[in-house]
Amino acid sequence: MYGWIWRHLPGNAWVRAAISLVLVLAVVYVLFQYIFPWAEPLLPFGDVTVDNNGGASR
Amino acid sequence: MTTARPPADVARSGDYAGPAAGGGRAARRRAAQEERRRFRRKRQGGHHGRRGAQTAPRAASGALGAPGSRVEARRRARAAKEHRLVLTSRVVGELFITLGAVMLLFVAYQLWWTNVLAHKAAAGAAHRLEKQWQDGGQGERAAGAFEPGQGFAIIYIPKLDVKAPIAEGIDKHKVLDKGMIGHYSGEQETAMPWAKTGNFALAGHRNTHGEPFRYINKLKPGDPIIVETAKAYYTYEMTGLLPQTPPSNVGVIEPVPDGSGFTKPGRYITLTTCTPEFTSTYRMAVWGKMIDERPRGKGKPDALVG
């Protein structure tokens, strides 16, 4: 998979390394900005309030 | 390594033109060609294995059939089949490694990045409040007059080095996840600090998103908790703690909280958060009672000066 991506990147090794770095950073950005905030409520350690039905904020 | 060997042998024997490589010039050329061809094929197949590429031509140039024979073709077919297996297993392996890396990133996001964002947001909110109070902005209004999510006070817990803005409502997205403390309001209306009697009930994150209430379990009776509003400083003294209670126990935020030891109506404060850390299984409650109300004009209370 990664080998395939590497082979399909243009340029010499340095250019490819630079592009790979940019790609990795882009993936991390998308994860932090969109995926993780979405996934967070699915995990159960952010509920801090007491409420009547015990599950309103879950 | 293997490519470096023949010259080394040659150098040792001290005989350049001699039959050091064994098979003669034609055999060597054939082996080189074969190696090149194999190498190209392997690159296309995404195969690694410099070792394989180098040991194979030796076998090919050996006694076992010329290149292109049926034996060789069969061997090649077998090798190609192996490639596919190796290829799929490598993709699966890489996916697993990726999954592991993403999980580590998620942990980093939760434990570090949410705090970075929340601290920034909370510091900004606290700063705006202070500025607004300095400019002599809107004064105290009756409870319920604040918009949900609007900051209206700042809480200080000197022992824990906590300073965080308090906002109306306990909405996760609007208040708690921004590192602010939520004041129970709306459906679960609780008193404001300036009310004659009542329980000023707050909720805050124990972990992640600024985690303002992370260490409230370390508070001891007598520790001060100060709430600063537009007009006054309200100093509370910690009186008791409920280490663990089900999330449905709304009694802890009642005007005279259940289990707090208070018997008469008074001016109380309740901090709720989740426990044990990194779970939402139970809630923890910390109670305090007001010991001092000091108008802003008189300056900061002793607990904040000392």
PDB file of C-alpha atoms in Angstrom, chain A residues 1-3 7 28 31-33 35-41 43-54 57-58, chain B residues 94 98 102 105-106 109-110 113 170 172 176 184 188 203-205 208-209 247-250 272-274 278-280 283:
ATOM      1  CA  MET A   1       0.000   0.000   0.000  1.00  0.00           C
ATOM      2  CA  TYR A   2       2.570   2.537   1.075  1.00  0.00           C
ATOM      3  CA  GLY A   3       5.023   1.083  -1.388  1.00  0.00           C
ATOM      4  CA  ARG A   7       6.113   4.358  -6.493  1.00  0.00           C
ATOM      5  CA  VAL A  28      -3.398  14.169  10.596  1.00  0.00           C
ATOM      6  CA  LEU A  31      -8.261  13.376  11.636  1.00  0.00           C
ATOM      7  CA  PHE A  32      -7.870  16.100  14.275  1.00  0.00           C
ATOM      8  CA  GLN A  33     -10.276  18.511  12.661  1.00  0.00           C
ATOM      9  CA  ILE A  35     -12.791  12.571  12.373  1.00  0.00           C
ATOM     10  CA  PHE A  36     -11.797  12.723  16.042  1.00  0.00           C
ATOM     11  CA  PRO A  37     -14.365  15.338  17.100  1.00  0.00           C
ATOM     12  CA  TRP A  38     -16.965  13.155  15.452  1.00  0.00           C
ATOM     13  CA  ALA A  39     -15.724   9.976  17.129  1.00  0.00           C
ATOM     14  CA  GLU A  40     -15.354  11.527  20.551  1.00  0.00           C
ATOM     15  CA  PRO A  41     -18.972  11.343  21.779  1.00  0.00           C
ATOM     16  CA  LEU A  43     -16.448   7.190  23.791  1.00  0.00           C
ATOM     17  CA  PRO A  44     -17.734   7.428  27.313  1.00  0.00           C
ATOM     18  CA  PHE A  45     -15.533   9.665  29.371  1.00  0.00           C
ATOM     19  CA  GLY A  46     -16.935  13.086  28.839  1.00  0.00           C
ATOM     20  CA  ASP A  47     -20.145  12.927  30.847  1.00  0.00           C
ATOM     21  CA  VAL A  48     -19.867  15.032  33.944  1.00  0.00           C
ATOM     22  CA  THR A  49     -23.403  16.072  34.818  1.00  0.00           C
ATOM     23  CA  VAL A  50     -26.117  14.530  36.921  1.00  0.00           C
ATOM     24  CA  ASP A  51     -29.480  14.311  35.252  1.00  0.00           C
ATOM     25  CA  ASN A  52     -32.857  12.713  35.641  1.00  0.00           C
ATOM     26  CA  ASN A  53     -32.842  10.162  32.892  1.00  0.00           C
ATOM     27  CA  GLY A  54     -29.211   9.254  33.325  1.00  0.00           C
ATOM     28  CA  SER A  57     -25.888  13.654  27.752  1.00  0.00           C
ATOM     29  CA  ARG A  58     -24.678  10.300  26.612  1.00  0.00           C
TER      30      ARG A  58
ATOM     31  CA  GLU B  94       0.058  -2.032   6.728  1.00  0.00           C
ATOM     32  CA  THR B  98      -2.082   2.381  10.248  1.00  0.00           C
ATOM     33  CA  VAL B 102      -4.493   6.377  14.212  1.00  0.00           C
ATOM     34  CA  LEU B 105      -3.125   9.841  17.398  1.00  0.00           C
ATOM     35  CA  PHE B 106      -6.589   9.723  18.911  1.00  0.00           C
ATOM     36  CA  TYR B 109      -5.905  14.243  20.477  1.00  0.00           C
ATOM     37  CA  GLN B 110      -7.883  13.461  23.597  1.00  0.00           C
ATOM     38  CA  TRP B 113      -5.069  18.594  21.803  1.00  0.00           C
ATOM     39  CA  ILE B 170     -24.335  22.471  30.900  1.00  0.00           C
ATOM     40  CA  LYS B 172     -21.416  19.881  26.236  1.00  0.00           C
ATOM     41  CA  LEU B 176     -18.087  22.138  28.683  1.00  0.00           C
ATOM     42  CA  TYR B 184     -26.928  23.991  35.877  1.00  0.00           C
ATOM     43  CA  GLN B 188     -32.218  21.748  36.121  1.00  0.00           C
ATOM     44  CA  ALA B 203     -20.319  20.844  36.136  1.00  0.00           C
ATOM     45  CA  GLY B 204     -16.885  20.587  34.553  1.00  0.00           C
ATOM     46  CA  HIS B 205     -14.707  18.120  32.728  1.00  0.00           C
ATOM     47  CA  THR B 208      -9.830  16.270  28.389  1.00  0.00           C
ATOM     48  CA  HIS B 209     -11.184  19.613  27.147  1.00  0.00           C
ATOM     49  CA  PRO B 247     -25.306   9.733  37.261  1.00  0.00           C
ATOM     50  CA  SER B 248     -29.035   9.741  37.992  1.00  0.00           C
ATOM     51  CA  ASN B 249     -28.556  11.110  41.515  1.00  0.00           C
ATOM     52  CA  VAL B 250     -29.845  14.635  40.955  1.00  0.00           C
ATOM     53  CA  THR B 272     -19.984  17.819  39.818  1.00  0.00           C
ATOM     54  CA  THR B 273     -17.727  15.861  37.506  1.00  0.00           C
ATOM     55  CA  CYS B 274     -17.246  12.285  36.430  1.00  0.00           C
ATOM     56  CA  PHE B 278     -11.404   8.580  32.111  1.00  0.00           C
ATOM     57  CA  THR B 279     -14.834   7.028  32.568  1.00  0.00           C
ATOM     58  CA  SER B 280     -18.373   8.265  32.857  1.00  0.00           C
ATOM     59  CA  ARG B 283     -20.330  11.206  39.305  1.00  0.00           C
TER      60      ARG B 283
END
